[in-house]
Tab-separated table of C-alpha atoms in Angstrom:
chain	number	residue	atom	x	y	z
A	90	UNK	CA	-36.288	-51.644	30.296
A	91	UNK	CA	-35.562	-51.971	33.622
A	92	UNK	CA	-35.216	-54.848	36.226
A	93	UNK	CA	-37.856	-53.917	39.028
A	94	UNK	CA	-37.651	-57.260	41.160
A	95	UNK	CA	-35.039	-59.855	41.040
A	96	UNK	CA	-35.225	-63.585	42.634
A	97	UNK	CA	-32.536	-66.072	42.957
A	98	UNK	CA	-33.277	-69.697	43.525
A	99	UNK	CA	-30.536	-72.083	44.020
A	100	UNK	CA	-28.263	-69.875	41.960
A	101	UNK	CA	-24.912	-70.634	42.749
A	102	UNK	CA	-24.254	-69.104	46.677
A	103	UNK	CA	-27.963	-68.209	46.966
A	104	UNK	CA	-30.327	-70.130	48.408
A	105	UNK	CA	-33.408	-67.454	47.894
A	106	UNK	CA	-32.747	-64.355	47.161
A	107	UNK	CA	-34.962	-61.453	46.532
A	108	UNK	CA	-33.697	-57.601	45.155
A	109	UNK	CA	-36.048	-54.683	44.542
A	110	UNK	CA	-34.134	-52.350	42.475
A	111	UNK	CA	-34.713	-48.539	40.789
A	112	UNK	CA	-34.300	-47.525	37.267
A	113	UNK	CA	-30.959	-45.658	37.982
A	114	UNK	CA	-28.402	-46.959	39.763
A	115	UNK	CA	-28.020	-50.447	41.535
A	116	UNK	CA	-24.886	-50.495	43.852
A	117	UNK	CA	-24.217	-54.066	45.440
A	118	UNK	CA	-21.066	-54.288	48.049
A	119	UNK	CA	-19.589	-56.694	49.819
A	120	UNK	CA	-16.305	-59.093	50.594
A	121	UNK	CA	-14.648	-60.845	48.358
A	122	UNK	CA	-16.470	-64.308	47.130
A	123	UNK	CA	-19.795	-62.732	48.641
A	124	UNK	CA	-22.370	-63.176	45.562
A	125	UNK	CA	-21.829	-60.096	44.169
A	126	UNK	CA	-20.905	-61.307	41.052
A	127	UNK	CA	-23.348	-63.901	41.252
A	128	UNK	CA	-26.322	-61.644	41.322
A	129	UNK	CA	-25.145	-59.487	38.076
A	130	UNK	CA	-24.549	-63.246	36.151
A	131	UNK	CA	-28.410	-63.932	37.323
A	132	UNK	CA	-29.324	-60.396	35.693
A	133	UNK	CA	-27.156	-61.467	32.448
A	134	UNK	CA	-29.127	-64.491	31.939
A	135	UNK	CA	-32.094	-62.736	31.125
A	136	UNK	CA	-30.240	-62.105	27.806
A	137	UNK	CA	-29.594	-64.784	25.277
A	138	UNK	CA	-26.344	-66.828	25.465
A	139	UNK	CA	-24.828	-68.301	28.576
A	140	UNK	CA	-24.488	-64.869	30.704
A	141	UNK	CA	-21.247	-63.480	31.779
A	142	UNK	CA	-19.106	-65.933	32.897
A	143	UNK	CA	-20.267	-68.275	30.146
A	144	UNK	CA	-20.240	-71.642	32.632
A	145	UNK	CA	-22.028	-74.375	31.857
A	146	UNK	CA	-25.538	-74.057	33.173
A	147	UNK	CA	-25.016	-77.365	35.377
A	148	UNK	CA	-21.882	-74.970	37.475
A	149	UNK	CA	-24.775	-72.173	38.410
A	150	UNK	CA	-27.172	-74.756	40.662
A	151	UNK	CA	-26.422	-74.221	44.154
A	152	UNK	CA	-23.904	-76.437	45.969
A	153	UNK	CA	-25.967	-79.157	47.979
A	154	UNK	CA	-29.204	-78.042	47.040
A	155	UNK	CA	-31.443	-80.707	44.897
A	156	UNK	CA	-29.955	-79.400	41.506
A	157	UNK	CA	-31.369	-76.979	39.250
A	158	UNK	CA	-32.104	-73.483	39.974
A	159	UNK	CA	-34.113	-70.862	38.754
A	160	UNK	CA	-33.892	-66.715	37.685
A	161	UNK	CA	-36.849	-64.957	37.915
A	162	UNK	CA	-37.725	-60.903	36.889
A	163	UNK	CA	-39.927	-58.699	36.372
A	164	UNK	CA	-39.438	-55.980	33.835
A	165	UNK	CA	-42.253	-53.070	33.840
A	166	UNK	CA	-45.466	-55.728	32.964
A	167	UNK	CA	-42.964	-58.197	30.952
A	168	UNK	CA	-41.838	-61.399	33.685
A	169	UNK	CA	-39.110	-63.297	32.451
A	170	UNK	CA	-38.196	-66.872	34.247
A	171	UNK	CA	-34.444	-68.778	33.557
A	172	UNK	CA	-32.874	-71.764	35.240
A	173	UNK	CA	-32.944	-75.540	34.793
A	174	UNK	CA	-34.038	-78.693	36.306
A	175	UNK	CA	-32.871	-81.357	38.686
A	176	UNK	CA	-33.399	-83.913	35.976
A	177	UNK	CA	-31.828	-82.003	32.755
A	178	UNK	CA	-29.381	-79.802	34.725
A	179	UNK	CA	-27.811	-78.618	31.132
A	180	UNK	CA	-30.672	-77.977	29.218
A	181	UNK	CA	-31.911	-74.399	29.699
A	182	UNK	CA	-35.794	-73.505	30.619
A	183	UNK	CA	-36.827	-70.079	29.788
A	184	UNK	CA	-40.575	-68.213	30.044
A	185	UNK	CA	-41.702	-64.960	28.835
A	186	UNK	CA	-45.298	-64.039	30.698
A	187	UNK	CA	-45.585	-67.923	31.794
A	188	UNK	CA	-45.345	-68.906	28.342
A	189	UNK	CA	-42.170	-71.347	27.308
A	190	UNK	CA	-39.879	-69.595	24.981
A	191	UNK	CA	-36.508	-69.963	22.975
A	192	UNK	CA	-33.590	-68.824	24.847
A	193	UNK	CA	-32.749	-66.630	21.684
A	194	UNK	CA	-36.335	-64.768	21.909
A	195	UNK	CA	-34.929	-62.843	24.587
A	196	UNK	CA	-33.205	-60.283	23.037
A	197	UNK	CA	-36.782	-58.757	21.883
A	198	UNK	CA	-37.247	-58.064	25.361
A	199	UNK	CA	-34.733	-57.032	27.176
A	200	UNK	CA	-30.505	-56.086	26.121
A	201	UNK	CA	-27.855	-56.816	28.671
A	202	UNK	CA	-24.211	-55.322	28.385
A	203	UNK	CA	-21.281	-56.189	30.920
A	204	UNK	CA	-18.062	-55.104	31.537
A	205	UNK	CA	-16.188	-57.854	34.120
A	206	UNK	CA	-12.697	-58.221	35.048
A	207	UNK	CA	-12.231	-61.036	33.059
A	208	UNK	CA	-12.176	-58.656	30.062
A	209	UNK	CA	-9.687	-56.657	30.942
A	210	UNK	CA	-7.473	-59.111	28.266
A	211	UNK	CA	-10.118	-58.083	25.610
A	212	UNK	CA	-7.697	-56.919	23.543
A	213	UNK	CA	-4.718	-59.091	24.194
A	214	UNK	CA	-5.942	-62.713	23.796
A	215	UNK	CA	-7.545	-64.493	20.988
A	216	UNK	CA	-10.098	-63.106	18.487
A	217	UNK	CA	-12.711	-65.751	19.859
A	218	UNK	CA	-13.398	-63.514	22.782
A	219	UNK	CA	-13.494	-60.246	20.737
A	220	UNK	CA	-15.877	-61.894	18.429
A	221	UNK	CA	-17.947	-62.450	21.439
A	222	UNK	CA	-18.127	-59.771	22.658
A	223	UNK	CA	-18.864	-57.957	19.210
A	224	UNK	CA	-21.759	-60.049	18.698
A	225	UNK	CA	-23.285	-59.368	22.164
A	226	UNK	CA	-22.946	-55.147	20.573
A	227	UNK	CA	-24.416	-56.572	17.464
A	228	UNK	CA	-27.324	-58.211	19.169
A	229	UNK	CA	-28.160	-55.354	21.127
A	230	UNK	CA	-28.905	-53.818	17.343
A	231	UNK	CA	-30.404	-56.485	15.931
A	232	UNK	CA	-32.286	-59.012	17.941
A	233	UNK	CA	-32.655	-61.589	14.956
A	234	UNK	CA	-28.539	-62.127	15.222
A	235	UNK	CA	-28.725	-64.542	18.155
A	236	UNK	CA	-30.904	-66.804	15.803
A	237	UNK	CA	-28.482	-66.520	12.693
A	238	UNK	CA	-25.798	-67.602	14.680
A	239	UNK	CA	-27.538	-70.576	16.297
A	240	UNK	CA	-28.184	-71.566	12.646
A	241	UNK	CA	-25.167	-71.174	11.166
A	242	UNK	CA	-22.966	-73.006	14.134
A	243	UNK	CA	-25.692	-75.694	13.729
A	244	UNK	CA	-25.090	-75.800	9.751
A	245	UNK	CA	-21.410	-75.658	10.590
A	246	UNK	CA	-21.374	-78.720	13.225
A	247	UNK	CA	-22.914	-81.090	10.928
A	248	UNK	CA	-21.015	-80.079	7.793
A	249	UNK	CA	-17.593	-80.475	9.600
A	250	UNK	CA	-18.966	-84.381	11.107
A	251	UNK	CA	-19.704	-85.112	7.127
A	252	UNK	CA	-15.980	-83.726	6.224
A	253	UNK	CA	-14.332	-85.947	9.287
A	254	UNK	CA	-16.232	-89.403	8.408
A	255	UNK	CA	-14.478	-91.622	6.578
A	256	UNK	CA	-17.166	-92.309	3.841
A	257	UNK	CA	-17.673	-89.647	1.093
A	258	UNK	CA	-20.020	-87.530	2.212
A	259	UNK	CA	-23.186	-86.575	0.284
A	260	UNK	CA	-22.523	-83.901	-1.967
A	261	UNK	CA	-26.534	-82.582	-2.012
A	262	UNK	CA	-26.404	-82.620	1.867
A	263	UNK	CA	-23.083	-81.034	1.932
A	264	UNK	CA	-24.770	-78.409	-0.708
A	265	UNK	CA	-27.709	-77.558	1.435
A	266	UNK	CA	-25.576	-77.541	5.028
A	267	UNK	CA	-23.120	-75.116	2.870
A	268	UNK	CA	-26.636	-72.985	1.517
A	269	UNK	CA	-27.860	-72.395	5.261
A	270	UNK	CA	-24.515	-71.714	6.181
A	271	UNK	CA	-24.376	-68.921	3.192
A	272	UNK	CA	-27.693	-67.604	4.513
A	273	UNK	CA	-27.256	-67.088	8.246
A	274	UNK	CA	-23.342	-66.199	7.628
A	275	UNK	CA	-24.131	-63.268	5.325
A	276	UNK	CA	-26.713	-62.099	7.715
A	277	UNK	CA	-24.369	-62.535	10.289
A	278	UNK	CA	-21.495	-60.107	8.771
A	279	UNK	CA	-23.995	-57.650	7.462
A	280	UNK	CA	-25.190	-57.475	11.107
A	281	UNK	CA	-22.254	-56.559	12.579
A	282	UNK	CA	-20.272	-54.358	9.787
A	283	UNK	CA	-23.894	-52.485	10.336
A	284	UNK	CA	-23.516	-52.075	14.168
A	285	UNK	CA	-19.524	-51.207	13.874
A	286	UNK	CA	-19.896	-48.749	10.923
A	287	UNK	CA	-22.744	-46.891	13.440
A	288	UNK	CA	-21.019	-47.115	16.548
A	289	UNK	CA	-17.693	-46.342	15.044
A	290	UNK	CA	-19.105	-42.759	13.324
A	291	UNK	CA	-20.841	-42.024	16.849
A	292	UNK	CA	-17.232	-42.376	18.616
A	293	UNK	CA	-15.629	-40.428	16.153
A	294	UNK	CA	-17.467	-37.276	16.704
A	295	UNK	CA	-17.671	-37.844	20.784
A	296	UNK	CA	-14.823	-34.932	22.085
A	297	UNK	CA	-12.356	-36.170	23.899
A	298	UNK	CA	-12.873	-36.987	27.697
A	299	UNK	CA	-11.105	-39.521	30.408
A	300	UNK	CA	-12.841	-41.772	28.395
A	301	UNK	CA	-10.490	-42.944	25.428
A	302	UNK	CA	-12.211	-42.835	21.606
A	303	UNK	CA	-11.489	-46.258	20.222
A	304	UNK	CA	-11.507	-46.635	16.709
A	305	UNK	CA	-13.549	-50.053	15.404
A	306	UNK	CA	-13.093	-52.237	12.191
A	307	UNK	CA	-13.834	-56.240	11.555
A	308	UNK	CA	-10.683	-58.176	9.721
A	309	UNK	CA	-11.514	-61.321	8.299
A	310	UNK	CA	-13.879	-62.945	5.950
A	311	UNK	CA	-16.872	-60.100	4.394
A	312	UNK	CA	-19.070	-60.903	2.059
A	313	UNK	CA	-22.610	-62.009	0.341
A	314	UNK	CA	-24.598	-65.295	0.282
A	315	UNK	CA	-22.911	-66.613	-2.833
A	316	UNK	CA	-19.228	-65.900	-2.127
A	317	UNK	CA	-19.917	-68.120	0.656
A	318	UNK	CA	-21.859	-70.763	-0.620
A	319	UNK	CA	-18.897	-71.155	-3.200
A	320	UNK	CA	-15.957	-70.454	-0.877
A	321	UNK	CA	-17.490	-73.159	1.068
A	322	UNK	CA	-18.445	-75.722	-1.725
A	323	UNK	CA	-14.638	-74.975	-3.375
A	324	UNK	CA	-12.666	-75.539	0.514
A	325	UNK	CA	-14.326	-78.861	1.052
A	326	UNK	CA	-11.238	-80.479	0.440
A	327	UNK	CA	-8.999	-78.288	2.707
A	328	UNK	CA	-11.596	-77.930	5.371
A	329	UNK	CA	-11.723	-81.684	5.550
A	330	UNK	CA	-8.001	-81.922	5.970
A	331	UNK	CA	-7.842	-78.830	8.553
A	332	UNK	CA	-10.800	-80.613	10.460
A	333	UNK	CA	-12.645	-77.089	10.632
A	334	UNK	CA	-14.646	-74.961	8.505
A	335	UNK	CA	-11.478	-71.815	7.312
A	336	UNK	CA	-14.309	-69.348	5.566
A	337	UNK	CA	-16.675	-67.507	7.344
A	338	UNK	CA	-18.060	-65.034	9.778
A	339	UNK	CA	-16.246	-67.249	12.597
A	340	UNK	CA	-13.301	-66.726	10.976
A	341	UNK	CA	-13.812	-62.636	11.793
A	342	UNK	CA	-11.955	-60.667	14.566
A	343	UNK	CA	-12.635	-57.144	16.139
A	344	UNK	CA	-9.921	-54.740	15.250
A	345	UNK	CA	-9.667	-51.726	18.085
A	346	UNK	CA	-7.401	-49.112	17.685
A	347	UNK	CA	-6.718	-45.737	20.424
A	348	UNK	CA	-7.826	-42.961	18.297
A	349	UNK	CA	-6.064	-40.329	20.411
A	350	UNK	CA	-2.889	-42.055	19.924
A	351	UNK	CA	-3.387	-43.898	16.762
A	352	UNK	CA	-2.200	-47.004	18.521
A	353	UNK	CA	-3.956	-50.823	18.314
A	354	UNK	CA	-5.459	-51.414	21.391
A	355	UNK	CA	-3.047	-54.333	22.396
A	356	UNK	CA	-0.142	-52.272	22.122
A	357	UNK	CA	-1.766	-49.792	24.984
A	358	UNK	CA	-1.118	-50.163	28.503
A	359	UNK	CA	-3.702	-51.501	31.127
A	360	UNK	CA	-4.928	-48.681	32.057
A	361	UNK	CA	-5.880	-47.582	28.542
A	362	UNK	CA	-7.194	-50.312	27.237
A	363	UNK	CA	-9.672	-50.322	30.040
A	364	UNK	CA	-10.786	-46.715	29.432
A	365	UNK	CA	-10.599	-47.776	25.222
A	366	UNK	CA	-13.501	-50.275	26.701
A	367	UNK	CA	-15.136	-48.799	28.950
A	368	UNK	CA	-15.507	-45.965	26.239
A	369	UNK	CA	-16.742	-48.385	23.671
A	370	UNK	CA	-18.903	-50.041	26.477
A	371	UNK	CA	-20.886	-46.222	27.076
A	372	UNK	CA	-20.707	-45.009	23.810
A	373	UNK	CA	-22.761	-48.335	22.775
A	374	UNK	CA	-25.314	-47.975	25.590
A	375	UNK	CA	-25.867	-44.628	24.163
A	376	UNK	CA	-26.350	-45.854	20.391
A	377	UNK	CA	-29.206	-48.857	21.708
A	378	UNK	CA	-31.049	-46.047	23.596
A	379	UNK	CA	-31.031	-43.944	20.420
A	380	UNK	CA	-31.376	-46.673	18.102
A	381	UNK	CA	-33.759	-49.127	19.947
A	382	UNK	CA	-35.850	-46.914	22.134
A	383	UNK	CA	-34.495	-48.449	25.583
A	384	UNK	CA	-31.927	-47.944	27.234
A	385	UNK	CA	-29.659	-51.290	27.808
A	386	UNK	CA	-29.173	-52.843	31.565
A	387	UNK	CA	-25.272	-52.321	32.080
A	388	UNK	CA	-23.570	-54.883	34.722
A	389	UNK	CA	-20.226	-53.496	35.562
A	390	UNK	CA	-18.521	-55.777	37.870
A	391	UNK	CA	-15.815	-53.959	39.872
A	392	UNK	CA	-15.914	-51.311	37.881
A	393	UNK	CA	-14.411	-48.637	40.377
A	394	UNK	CA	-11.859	-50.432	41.840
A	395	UNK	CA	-8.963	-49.097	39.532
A	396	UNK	CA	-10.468	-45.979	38.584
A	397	UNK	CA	-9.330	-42.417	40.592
A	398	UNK	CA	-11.529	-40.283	42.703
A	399	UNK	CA	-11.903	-37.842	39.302
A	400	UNK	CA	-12.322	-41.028	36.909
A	401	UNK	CA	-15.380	-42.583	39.213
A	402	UNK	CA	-17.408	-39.457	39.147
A	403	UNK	CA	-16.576	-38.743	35.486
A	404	UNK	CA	-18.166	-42.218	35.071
A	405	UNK	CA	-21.051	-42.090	37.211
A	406	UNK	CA	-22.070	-38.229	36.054
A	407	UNK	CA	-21.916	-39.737	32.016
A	408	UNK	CA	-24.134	-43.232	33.161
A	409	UNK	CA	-26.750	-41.042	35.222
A	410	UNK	CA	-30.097	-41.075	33.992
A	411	UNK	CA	-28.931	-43.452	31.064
A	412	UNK	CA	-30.335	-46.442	32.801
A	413	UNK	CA	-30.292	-49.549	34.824
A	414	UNK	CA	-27.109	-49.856	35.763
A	415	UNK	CA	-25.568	-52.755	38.289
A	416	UNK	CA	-22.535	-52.325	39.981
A	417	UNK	CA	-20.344	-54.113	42.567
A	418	UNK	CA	-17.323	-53.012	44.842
A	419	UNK	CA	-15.947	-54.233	47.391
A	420	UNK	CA	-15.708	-50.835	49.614
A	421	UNK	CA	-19.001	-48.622	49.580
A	422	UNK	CA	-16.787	-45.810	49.557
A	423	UNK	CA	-15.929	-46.456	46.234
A	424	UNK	CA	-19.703	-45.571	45.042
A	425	UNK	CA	-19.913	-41.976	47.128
A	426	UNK	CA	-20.148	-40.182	44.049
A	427	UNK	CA	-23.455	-42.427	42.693
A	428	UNK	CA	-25.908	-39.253	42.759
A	429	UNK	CA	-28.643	-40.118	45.176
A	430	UNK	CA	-32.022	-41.966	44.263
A	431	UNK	CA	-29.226	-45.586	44.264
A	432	UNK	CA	-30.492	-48.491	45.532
A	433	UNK	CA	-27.897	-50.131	47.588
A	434	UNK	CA	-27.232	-53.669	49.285
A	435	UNK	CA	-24.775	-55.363	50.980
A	436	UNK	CA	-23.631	-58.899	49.924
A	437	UNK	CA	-22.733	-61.361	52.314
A	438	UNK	CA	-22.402	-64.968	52.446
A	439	UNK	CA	-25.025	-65.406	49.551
A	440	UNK	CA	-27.537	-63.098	51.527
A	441	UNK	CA	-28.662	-59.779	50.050
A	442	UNK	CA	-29.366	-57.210	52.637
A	443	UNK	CA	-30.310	-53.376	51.881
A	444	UNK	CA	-28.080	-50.880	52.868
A	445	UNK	CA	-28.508	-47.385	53.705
């Protein structure tokens, strides 16, 4: 699938923007604060979830415009439309063909993987992030896994409200919040034990390249429908006193580990734990083409900025003909090596110019 026109209105720094792009590469440069960022968070939204910087939809509208913007693409003879209105500037409007659809329906359409900045503490911060980011890889796989999670953090929600008021709650409402949890949550894990145990065997038998192999396991809560239902009906009392819900997929974390060094991925330096995701990043682009049929959009923002001469054109030779893939920089120098066919721009001042 691949984005063939691209139109920005009131999203964040750009007033109207319009992109044409290829099916290879898409190269946007530019200063600092530009929009180049801004255009690769309007591709992201065209995938469930809240895109790549994960604001709150009300933060994307343009800065003294009447509120509200809008995302529009076309994809091959699928258009998708995204954005919100003056009137409800947090509640998110999508359409598929002109028709009004649920955000989470858009994962049978299109898959959207990014690598920002921002994740360069993957491996170093909290498991929230990590599990994040393994359920975008799991979604990819499995488009249904957007819609189990929105049901089971629904399920979850209300049951933790019951377990915080001060009356008892009811035990048969409590029983079928704790049944729907049991149902999406097992779908949930089996979802993405499915996706690790695949990627992690097509890593292991990748040879070695600038690329590091990382090696991929989930820690945490695994398990079926009833463990849950009764891990969840027998914690009532502790969950109430914790004020959260302690058994569950949520509970999960993404365990990464350098296989060249045997080494967890937070004990690696910088350097390698960028290559440790960037590896896992291509090596999982790969596995949708295979698995799915279509190869995934990739957004990788400033990708090239802390890679060497050798490193770039390692990366751009393994992404070619693999794709849609978006890039920014802030030098076009960095992107020499793209092999030719790219479409280019220049970013400037929330205009979007092409470049030569």
């Amino acid at each position: 699938m691949t984005v063939t026109r691209l139109v920005l209105t009131d999203f964040r720094n750009h007033a109207d923007a319009s992109l044409a792009a290829g099916a290879g590469f898409v190269v946007l440069t530019g200063e600092n604060g530009a929009g180049k960022t801004n255009v690769l968070e309007a591709v992201s939204l065209l995938a469930p979830g809240r895109g790549l910087r994960r604001a709150p939809l009300g933060e994307m509208a343009r800065q003294g415009a009447a509120g509200g913007f809008g995302v529009a693409a076309a994809l091959g003879d699928v258009e998708i439309g995204t954005g919100t209105q003056p009137d409800a500037p947090e509640r998110r409007l999508v359409r598929i063909n002109g028709a009004a659809a649920a955000a989470a329906t858009l994962a049978e359409w299109v898959t959207v993987l990014w690598l920002t900045p921002a994740m360069d503490r993957l491996f170093v911060e909290g498991p929230g992030e990590r599990r994040r980011f393994l359920d975008r890889l799991t979604l990819a796989l499995a488009p249904g896994h957007a819609q189990h999670a929105t049901r089971y953090e629904a399920a979850m929600r209300q049951r933790n409200r019951l377990l915080a008021d001060e009356a008892p709650a009811d035990p048969e409402w409590l029983s079928a919040l704790e049944a729907r949890m049991a149902e999406h949550g097992a779908a949930i894990d089996a979802a993405r034990r499915d996706m690790v145990t695949t990627l992690a065997a097509q890593i292991e038998h990748q040879p070695e390249s600038v690329f590091a192999r990382a090696g991929i396991t989930i820690d945490g809560w695994g398990g079926d429908a009833h463990a849950l239902a009764r891990e969840l009906r027998d914690g009532r009392r502790r969950d109430a006193a914790a004020g959260r819900t302690l058994a569950g997929p949520h509970r999960a974390d993404l365990l990464v580990t350098h296989l060249g060094k045997a080494q967890p991925a937070h004990l690696c330096s910088t350097g390698e734990q960028k290559a440790l995701l960037l590896g896992l990043v291509l090596a999982h682009a790969e596995l949708v083409a295979d698995r799915v049929g279509r190869a995934p959009i990739l957004l990788l923002d400033e990708v090239a900025a802390h890679l060497d001469p050798g490193r770039r054109a390692a990366l751009f030779e393994r992404l070619a003909g693999k794709g849609q893939v978006w890039m920014t920089g802030t030098e076009p120098e960095l992107f020499d090596a793209v092999p030719g066919g790219a479409t280019r721009y220049v970013v400037a001042n929330g205009t979007v110019e092409t470049s030569n």
